[in-house]
């Protein structure tokens, strides 16, 4: 039996996904269950089909449906082999009549994309330190509280200008546009957040309104949208400069974390101090080397001068008459004049002879 059931289950797993229409009956959901269970009933002949759907996906797209609602379910047939139970494993669900809305939204999406409203290159960078933040939200919405709380906790110096408006119903799109434009006219607004909490497909339809999408694309300041849950993607998200999965995340996008900034500032200050100390130490070492060179300079100058003096003295000594006398020569004087020629004296004339050490007198006997 088990092998048979597993074989059937394997064969069913190869079948394509399908859309099935019917009325919801026997809807069963519990907080501790991972899946939601219900039965699809054909109102024409009463035939039934068991359906299971992951709880998170059901809450996101079908949380507002109840017994008796007519729906389209997109899923894959499967057999629970352990019990031999056949059912449809649902991947998506939409209420009956929403298919036209989805088709119209898809056409609008393609049209606006072709005009370049969703192009990545037209999206602007958010200001790093906004002075004033505009917030478009409902008047009693949890989204407003989440954004304000997150901004206040992250960056208390920020100023937030709140524009409360309708965020649901037929008047919502026009009201949001009017509030958006009013905030743009306020002096000093650097960025605007459009926030709305989760809701059904119909609740979020105003945020796919063509007029609102164009107004967001044309807004003179950057716009951050935080509409619905993470899996929701209204067209305004595609036209905004940044999309946040929740209002709290939007706050983190538009303001920095003050504590983180202060920590970075401390790190930068410490780095500057270390750099200044290193530079000062290098200059001190250079100055010490300079003082050392200056201290050696006079000694070097004296030594060089002494050496030059000794060289000059040596040359002078080599040129001195005394040096000549020391080599065995003598200086002859007559009447205090140096005799340089034999014709300068006469025989019998007295002369003085100077030697390297001492001298003596003599008389000329003959000249040559």
Short mmCIF file of C-alpha atoms in Angstrom, two decimals:
data_model
loop_
_atom_site.label_atom_id
_atom_site.label_comp_id
_atom_site.label_asym_id
_atom_site.label_seq_id
_atom_site.Cartn_x
_atom_site.Cartn_y
_atom_site.Cartn_z
CA UNK A 1 0.00 0.00 0.00
CA UNK A 2 2.73 2.46 0.95
CA UNK A 3 4.61 1.87 -2.28
CA UNK A 4 1.40 2.34 -4.28
CA UNK A 5 0.60 5.63 -2.55
CA UNK A 6 4.14 6.89 -3.01
CA UNK A 7 4.01 6.00 -6.69
CA UNK A 8 0.74 7.91 -7.17
CA UNK A 9 2.16 10.84 -5.18
CA UNK A 10 5.26 10.88 -7.40
CA UNK A 11 3.12 10.82 -10.54
CA UNK A 12 0.92 13.68 -9.25
CA UNK A 13 4.05 15.69 -8.48
CA UNK A 14 4.81 15.80 -12.21
CA UNK A 15 1.50 17.47 -13.04
CA UNK A 16 1.52 21.24 -13.76
CA UNK A 17 0.11 23.88 -11.42
CA UNK A 18 -3.52 24.80 -12.08
CA UNK A 19 -6.16 27.40 -11.21
CA UNK A 20 -9.30 26.05 -9.53
CA UNK A 21 -12.46 28.03 -8.82
CA UNK A 22 -14.93 27.29 -6.07
CA UNK A 23 -16.58 28.32 -2.79
CA UNK A 24 -14.71 28.03 0.48
CA UNK A 25 -16.24 25.67 3.03
CA UNK A 26 -14.97 24.01 6.17
CA UNK A 27 -12.23 26.63 6.69
CA UNK A 28 -9.95 25.43 9.50
CA UNK A 29 -7.06 27.41 10.94
CA UNK A 30 -5.31 27.33 14.28
CA UNK A 31 -2.54 29.56 15.61
CA UNK A 32 -0.26 26.58 16.19
CA UNK A 33 -0.83 25.02 12.77
CA UNK A 34 1.71 25.61 10.00
CA UNK A 35 -0.99 25.29 7.31
CA UNK A 36 -4.60 26.38 6.78
CA UNK A 37 -7.11 23.78 5.56
CA UNK A 38 -10.37 24.30 3.68
CA UNK A 39 -12.60 22.69 1.07
CA UNK A 40 -13.42 24.09 -2.35
CA UNK A 41 -16.99 23.34 -3.38
CA UNK A 42 -18.38 23.62 -6.91
CA UNK A 43 -21.75 25.44 -6.47
CA UNK A 44 -23.01 23.91 -9.71
CA UNK A 45 -22.81 20.24 -8.81
CA UNK A 46 -21.55 20.15 -5.21
CA UNK A 47 -18.25 18.40 -5.96
CA UNK A 48 -15.53 19.13 -3.41
CA UNK A 49 -11.73 19.37 -3.29
CA UNK A 50 -9.60 19.42 -0.15
CA UNK A 51 -7.04 22.26 -0.07
CA UNK A 52 -4.09 23.08 2.19
CA UNK A 53 -2.09 26.30 2.14
CA UNK A 54 0.92 27.51 4.19
CA UNK A 55 -0.34 29.78 6.94
CA UNK A 56 1.93 32.71 6.08
CA UNK A 57 0.85 32.77 2.44
CA UNK A 58 -2.82 32.42 3.37
CA UNK A 59 -2.63 35.32 5.85
CA UNK A 60 -0.88 37.47 3.25
CA UNK A 61 -3.35 36.99 0.40
CA UNK A 62 -6.44 35.34 1.81
CA UNK A 63 -6.62 36.38 5.42
CA UNK A 64 -9.96 38.14 4.92
CA UNK A 65 -11.83 35.26 3.23
CA UNK A 66 -14.35 33.13 5.09
CA UNK A 67 -16.77 30.25 4.45
CA UNK A 68 -19.01 30.93 1.48
CA UNK A 69 -16.55 33.22 -0.33
CA UNK A 70 -15.91 32.39 -3.96
CA UNK A 71 -12.20 32.24 -4.81
CA UNK A 72 -9.61 31.23 -7.37
CA UNK A 73 -6.90 28.96 -5.97
CA UNK A 74 -3.57 28.41 -7.72
CA UNK A 75 -1.76 25.23 -6.74
CA UNK A 76 -0.52 21.73 -7.46
CA UNK A 77 -2.38 18.41 -6.86
CA UNK A 78 -0.71 16.10 -4.38
CA UNK A 79 -1.35 12.90 -2.45
CA UNK A 80 -0.52 12.67 1.26
CA UNK A 81 0.97 9.19 0.97
CA UNK A 82 0.82 8.31 4.68
CA UNK A 83 -3.00 8.55 4.70
CA UNK A 84 -3.86 8.27 1.03
CA UNK A 85 -5.49 11.72 1.10
CA UNK A 86 -5.74 13.64 -2.18
CA UNK A 87 -5.73 17.42 -2.01
CA UNK A 88 -4.63 20.61 -3.73
CA UNK A 89 -1.51 22.25 -2.30
CA UNK A 90 -2.34 25.95 -2.74
CA UNK A 91 0.38 28.44 -3.66
CA UNK A 92 -1.82 31.52 -4.07
CA UNK A 93 -5.41 32.59 -3.61
CA UNK A 94 -7.50 35.46 -4.84
CA UNK A 95 -11.11 36.34 -4.29
CA UNK A 96 -13.48 35.89 -7.20
CA UNK A 97 -13.58 38.98 -9.38
CA UNK A 98 -10.07 40.12 -8.51
CA UNK A 99 -8.65 38.62 -11.68
CA UNK A 100 -9.82 41.64 -13.69
CA UNK A 101 -8.12 43.94 -11.20
CA UNK A 102 -4.90 41.98 -11.45
CA UNK A 103 -4.98 42.08 -15.23
CA UNK A 104 -5.64 45.83 -15.22
CA UNK A 105 -2.77 46.40 -12.77
CA UNK A 106 -0.44 44.36 -14.92
CA UNK A 107 -1.35 46.44 -17.98
CA UNK A 108 -0.79 49.66 -16.00
CA UNK A 109 2.51 48.34 -14.69
CA UNK A 110 3.76 47.62 -18.20
CA UNK A 111 2.59 51.02 -19.43
CA UNK A 112 4.35 52.98 -16.66
CA UNK A 113 7.48 50.84 -16.97
CA UNK A 114 7.63 51.62 -20.68
CA UNK A 115 7.55 55.33 -19.80
CA UNK A 116 10.57 54.84 -17.53
CA UNK A 117 8.82 55.61 -14.23
CA UNK A 118 10.27 52.49 -12.61
CA UNK A 119 13.78 52.77 -14.09
CA UNK A 120 16.62 52.32 -11.61
CA UNK A 121 18.61 55.23 -13.06
CA UNK A 122 15.94 57.78 -12.14
CA UNK A 123 15.88 56.81 -8.47
CA UNK A 124 17.57 59.37 -6.22
CA UNK A 125 19.86 58.78 -3.28
CA UNK A 126 18.34 59.49 0.12
CA UNK A 127 19.86 62.37 2.13
CA UNK A 128 22.35 61.12 4.71
CA UNK A 129 21.38 63.58 7.43
CA UNK A 130 17.85 64.86 6.72
CA UNK A 131 16.89 68.01 8.58
CA UNK A 132 13.14 67.52 8.22
CA UNK A 133 11.24 64.35 7.26
CA UNK A 134 7.73 64.31 5.86
CA UNK A 135 5.45 61.39 6.81
CA UNK A 136 2.26 60.52 4.92
CA UNK A 137 0.16 58.05 6.92
CA UNK A 138 -3.24 57.33 8.47
CA UNK A 139 -4.38 59.35 11.45
CA UNK A 140 -4.53 56.42 13.86
CA UNK A 141 -2.30 53.98 12.06
CA UNK A 142 0.22 51.76 13.79
CA UNK A 143 2.49 52.58 10.85
CA UNK A 144 2.70 56.20 12.03
CA UNK A 145 3.67 55.11 15.53
CA UNK A 146 6.27 52.68 14.21
CA UNK A 147 7.94 55.29 12.00
CA UNK A 148 7.98 58.01 14.66
CA UNK A 149 9.25 55.65 17.36
CA UNK A 150 12.03 54.30 15.17
CA UNK A 151 13.15 57.78 14.04
CA UNK A 152 13.14 59.12 17.60
CA UNK A 153 15.15 56.18 18.92
CA UNK A 154 17.70 56.21 16.08
CA UNK A 155 18.19 59.93 15.49
CA UNK A 156 16.53 62.25 18.04
CA UNK A 157 17.68 65.48 16.30
CA UNK A 158 15.45 64.69 13.28
CA UNK A 159 12.29 66.73 12.84
CA UNK A 160 9.21 64.90 11.49
CA UNK A 161 6.31 66.67 9.83
CA UNK A 162 3.29 64.32 9.84
CA UNK A 163 0.62 64.54 7.16
CA UNK A 164 -2.39 62.45 8.22
CA UNK A 165 -4.74 61.32 5.49
CA UNK A 166 -7.00 58.55 4.24
CA UNK A 167 -5.04 55.41 3.42
CA UNK A 168 -7.96 53.15 2.50
CA UNK A 169 -11.09 53.43 0.43
CA UNK A 170 -12.11 55.31 -2.73
CA UNK A 171 -10.85 58.68 -1.43
CA UNK A 172 -7.44 57.39 -0.37
CA UNK A 173 -5.47 57.91 -3.61
CA UNK A 174 -6.52 61.55 -4.02
CA UNK A 175 -6.00 62.25 -0.32
CA UNK A 176 -2.50 60.79 -0.31
CA UNK A 177 -1.59 62.82 -3.42
CA UNK A 178 -2.84 66.03 -1.79
CA UNK A 179 -0.94 65.33 1.44
CA UNK A 180 2.22 64.44 -0.49
CA UNK A 181 2.12 67.71 -2.41
CA UNK A 182 1.42 69.70 0.76
CA UNK A 183 4.52 68.26 2.43
CA UNK A 184 6.59 69.08 -0.65
CA UNK A 185 5.58 72.72 -0.26
CA UNK A 186 6.88 72.82 3.31
CA UNK A 187 10.28 74.49 3.59
CA UNK A 188 13.21 72.25 4.47
CA UNK A 189 11.61 68.84 3.84
CA UNK A 190 14.43 66.61 2.61
CA UNK A 191 12.66 63.24 2.26
CA UNK A 192 9.11 61.90 2.50
CA UNK A 193 7.94 58.53 3.83
CA UNK A 194 4.60 57.10 2.65
CA UNK A 195 3.59 54.45 5.20
CA UNK A 196 0.63 52.13 5.53
CA UNK A 197 0.34 48.84 7.38
CA UNK A 198 -0.79 45.56 5.92
CA UNK A 199 -4.24 44.85 4.52
CA UNK A 200 -6.15 42.93 1.92
CA UNK A 201 -5.63 43.26 -1.81
CA UNK A 202 -8.55 45.71 -2.02
CA UNK A 203 -7.22 47.77 0.91
CA UNK A 204 -3.92 48.36 -0.89
CA UNK A 205 -5.41 49.13 -4.32
CA UNK A 206 -5.22 52.96 -3.82
CA UNK A 207 -1.44 52.68 -3.68
CA UNK A 208 -1.44 51.28 -7.22
CA UNK A 209 -3.57 54.17 -8.51
CA UNK A 210 -1.97 55.67 -11.63
CA UNK A 211 -2.37 59.23 -10.33
CA UNK A 212 -0.57 58.42 -7.08
CA UNK A 213 2.19 56.51 -8.84
CA UNK A 214 2.83 59.49 -11.14
CA UNK A 215 2.73 61.93 -8.21
CA UNK A 216 5.38 59.92 -6.35
CA UNK A 217 7.57 59.73 -9.46
CA UNK A 218 7.24 63.52 -9.94
CA UNK A 219 7.85 64.42 -6.28
CA UNK A 220 10.70 66.98 -6.04
CA UNK A 221 12.21 65.28 -2.98
CA UNK A 222 13.09 61.58 -2.54
CA UNK A 223 10.22 59.31 -1.48
CA UNK A 224 10.39 56.10 0.57
CA UNK A 225 7.33 53.83 0.51
CA UNK A 226 6.42 51.30 3.20
CA UNK A 227 3.04 49.96 2.16
CA UNK A 228 1.62 46.60 3.21
CA UNK A 229 3.70 43.59 4.11
CA UNK A 230 6.96 42.51 2.55
CA UNK A 231 5.23 40.28 0.00
CA UNK A 232 2.94 43.12 -1.14
CA UNK A 233 4.20 45.22 -4.04
CA UNK A 234 1.82 48.06 -4.95
CA UNK A 235 2.89 50.08 -7.95
CA UNK A 236 3.89 53.05 -5.78
CA UNK A 237 6.76 50.89 -4.47
CA UNK A 238 8.15 50.62 -8.00
CA UNK A 239 8.00 54.39 -8.57
CA UNK A 240 9.49 55.47 -5.22
CA UNK A 241 13.18 56.11 -4.71
CA UNK A 242 13.39 53.38 -2.06
CA UNK A 243 11.01 50.69 -0.87
CA UNK A 244 10.90 49.43 2.74
CA UNK A 245 9.34 46.16 3.82
CA UNK A 246 7.88 47.74 7.00
CA UNK A 247 7.43 51.26 8.42
CA UNK A 248 10.22 50.60 10.94
CA UNK A 249 12.59 49.66 8.12
CA UNK A 250 11.61 52.89 6.34
CA UNK A 251 12.73 54.84 9.40
CA UNK A 252 16.08 53.05 9.32
CA UNK A 253 16.46 54.00 5.67
CA UNK A 254 15.88 57.74 6.15
CA UNK A 255 17.85 58.45 9.33
CA UNK A 256 21.23 57.21 10.59
CA UNK A 257 21.78 55.62 13.97
CA UNK A 258 23.07 58.36 16.28
CA UNK A 259 24.80 55.90 18.60
CA UNK A 260 26.59 54.36 15.63
CA UNK A 261 27.59 57.82 14.39
CA UNK A 262 28.99 58.73 17.82
CA UNK A 263 30.90 55.45 17.95
CA UNK A 264 32.36 56.12 14.49
CA UNK A 265 33.24 59.66 15.61
CA UNK A 266 35.04 58.28 18.65
CA UNK A 267 36.95 55.85 16.46
CA UNK A 268 37.87 58.66 14.05
CA UNK A 269 38.98 60.88 16.97
CA UNK A 270 41.11 58.09 18.38
CA UNK A 271 42.63 57.51 14.96
CA UNK A 272 43.45 61.22 14.62
CA UNK A 273 45.01 61.26 18.07
CA UNK A 274 47.16 58.25 17.25
CA UNK A 275 48.18 59.82 13.95
CA UNK A 276 49.04 63.12 15.64
CA UNK A 277 51.12 61.34 18.28
CA UNK A 278 52.99 59.38 15.62
CA UNK A 279 53.62 62.55 13.60
CA UNK A 280 54.81 64.38 16.74
CA UNK A 281 57.14 61.52 17.63
CA UNK A 282 58.58 61.52 14.11
CA UNK A 283 59.17 65.29 14.29
CA UNK A 284 60.74 64.94 17.75
CA UNK A 285 63.12 62.29 16.46
CA UNK A 286 64.01 64.49 13.50
CA UNK A 287 64.62 67.42 15.88
CA UNK A 288 66.82 65.25 18.10
CA UNK A 289 68.87 64.22 15.09
CA UNK A 290 69.13 67.87 14.05
CA UNK A 291 70.29 68.90 17.55
CA UNK A 292 72.82 66.08 17.47
CA UNK A 293 74.16 67.25 14.11
CA UNK A 294 74.27 70.84 15.36
CA UNK A 295 76.17 69.67 18.45
CA UNK A 296 78.75 67.93 16.33
CA UNK A 297 79.08 70.80 13.86
CA UNK A 298 81.41 73.10 15.94
CA UNK A 299 83.74 70.22 16.71
CA UNK A 300 83.81 69.28 13.06
CA UNK A 301 84.45 72.89 12.07
CA UNK A 302 87.31 73.20 14.59
CA UNK A 303 88.78 69.90 13.46
CA UNK A 304 88.57 70.87 9.81
CA UNK A 305 90.09 74.32 10.54
CA UNK A 306 92.89 72.74 12.57
CA UNK A 307 93.60 70.33 9.77
CA UNK A 308 93.67 73.12 7.20
CA UNK A 309 95.93 75.18 9.51
CA UNK A 310 98.32 72.30 9.91
CA UNK A 311 98.42 71.85 6.16
CA UNK A 312 99.13 75.57 5.69
CA UNK A 313 101.77 75.49 8.43
CA UNK A 314 103.42 72.53 6.75
CA UNK A 315 103.53 74.36 3.47
CA UNK A 316 104.89 77.45 5.17
CA UNK A 317 107.52 75.44 6.94
CA UNK A 318 108.50 73.83 3.66
CA UNK A 319 108.90 77.30 2.12
CA UNK A 320 110.65 78.86 5.16
CA UNK A 321 114.36 79.77 4.90
CA UNK A 322 114.87 77.89 8.12
CA UNK A 323 113.84 74.69 6.37
CA UNK A 324 116.43 75.48 3.70
CA UNK A 325 119.09 76.07 6.34
CA UNK A 326 118.14 72.80 8.03
CA UNK A 327 119.12 71.01 4.88
CA UNK A 328 122.74 72.36 5.14
CA UNK A 329 122.45 75.69 3.40
CA UNK A 330 123.52 79.06 4.88
CA UNK A 331 122.49 82.71 4.44
CA UNK A 332 125.30 85.20 3.79
CA UNK A 333 124.75 88.85 4.68
CA UNK A 334 126.92 91.87 3.98
CA UNK A 335 125.91 95.11 5.65
CA UNK A 336 122.56 93.43 6.57
CA UNK A 337 121.93 92.65 2.89
CA UNK A 338 121.66 89.09 1.68
CA UNK A 339 124.48 88.23 -0.66
CA UNK A 340 123.11 86.56 -3.76
CA UNK A 341 126.14 86.93 -6.10
CA UNK A 342 129.91 86.65 -5.73
CA UNK A 343 130.31 90.04 -7.37
CA UNK A 344 128.41 91.66 -4.54
CA UNK A 345 131.38 91.41 -2.18
CA UNK A 346 135.08 92.23 -2.37
CA UNK A 347 138.02 90.19 -1.09
CA UNK A 348 138.83 91.18 2.48
CA UNK A 349 135.20 92.25 3.14
CA UNK A 350 133.62 90.97 6.33
CA UNK A 351 130.32 89.01 6.03
CA UNK A 352 127.88 87.35 8.47
CA UNK A 353 126.84 83.74 7.88
CA UNK A 354 123.56 82.40 9.32
CA UNK A 355 123.13 78.63 9.81
CA UNK A 356 120.17 76.49 10.85
CA UNK A 357 121.50 76.74 14.37
CA UNK A 358 123.46 79.90 15.14
CA UNK A 359 125.99 81.51 12.79
CA UNK A 360 129.43 83.09 12.60
CA UNK A 361 131.40 85.98 11.00
CA UNK A 362 133.89 85.54 8.18
CA UNK A 363 136.14 87.51 5.83
CA UNK A 364 136.09 87.11 2.06
CA UNK A 365 139.39 85.90 0.72
CA UNK A 366 138.46 85.67 -2.94
CA UNK A 367 135.37 85.97 -5.18
CA UNK A 368 134.33 83.85 -8.09
#
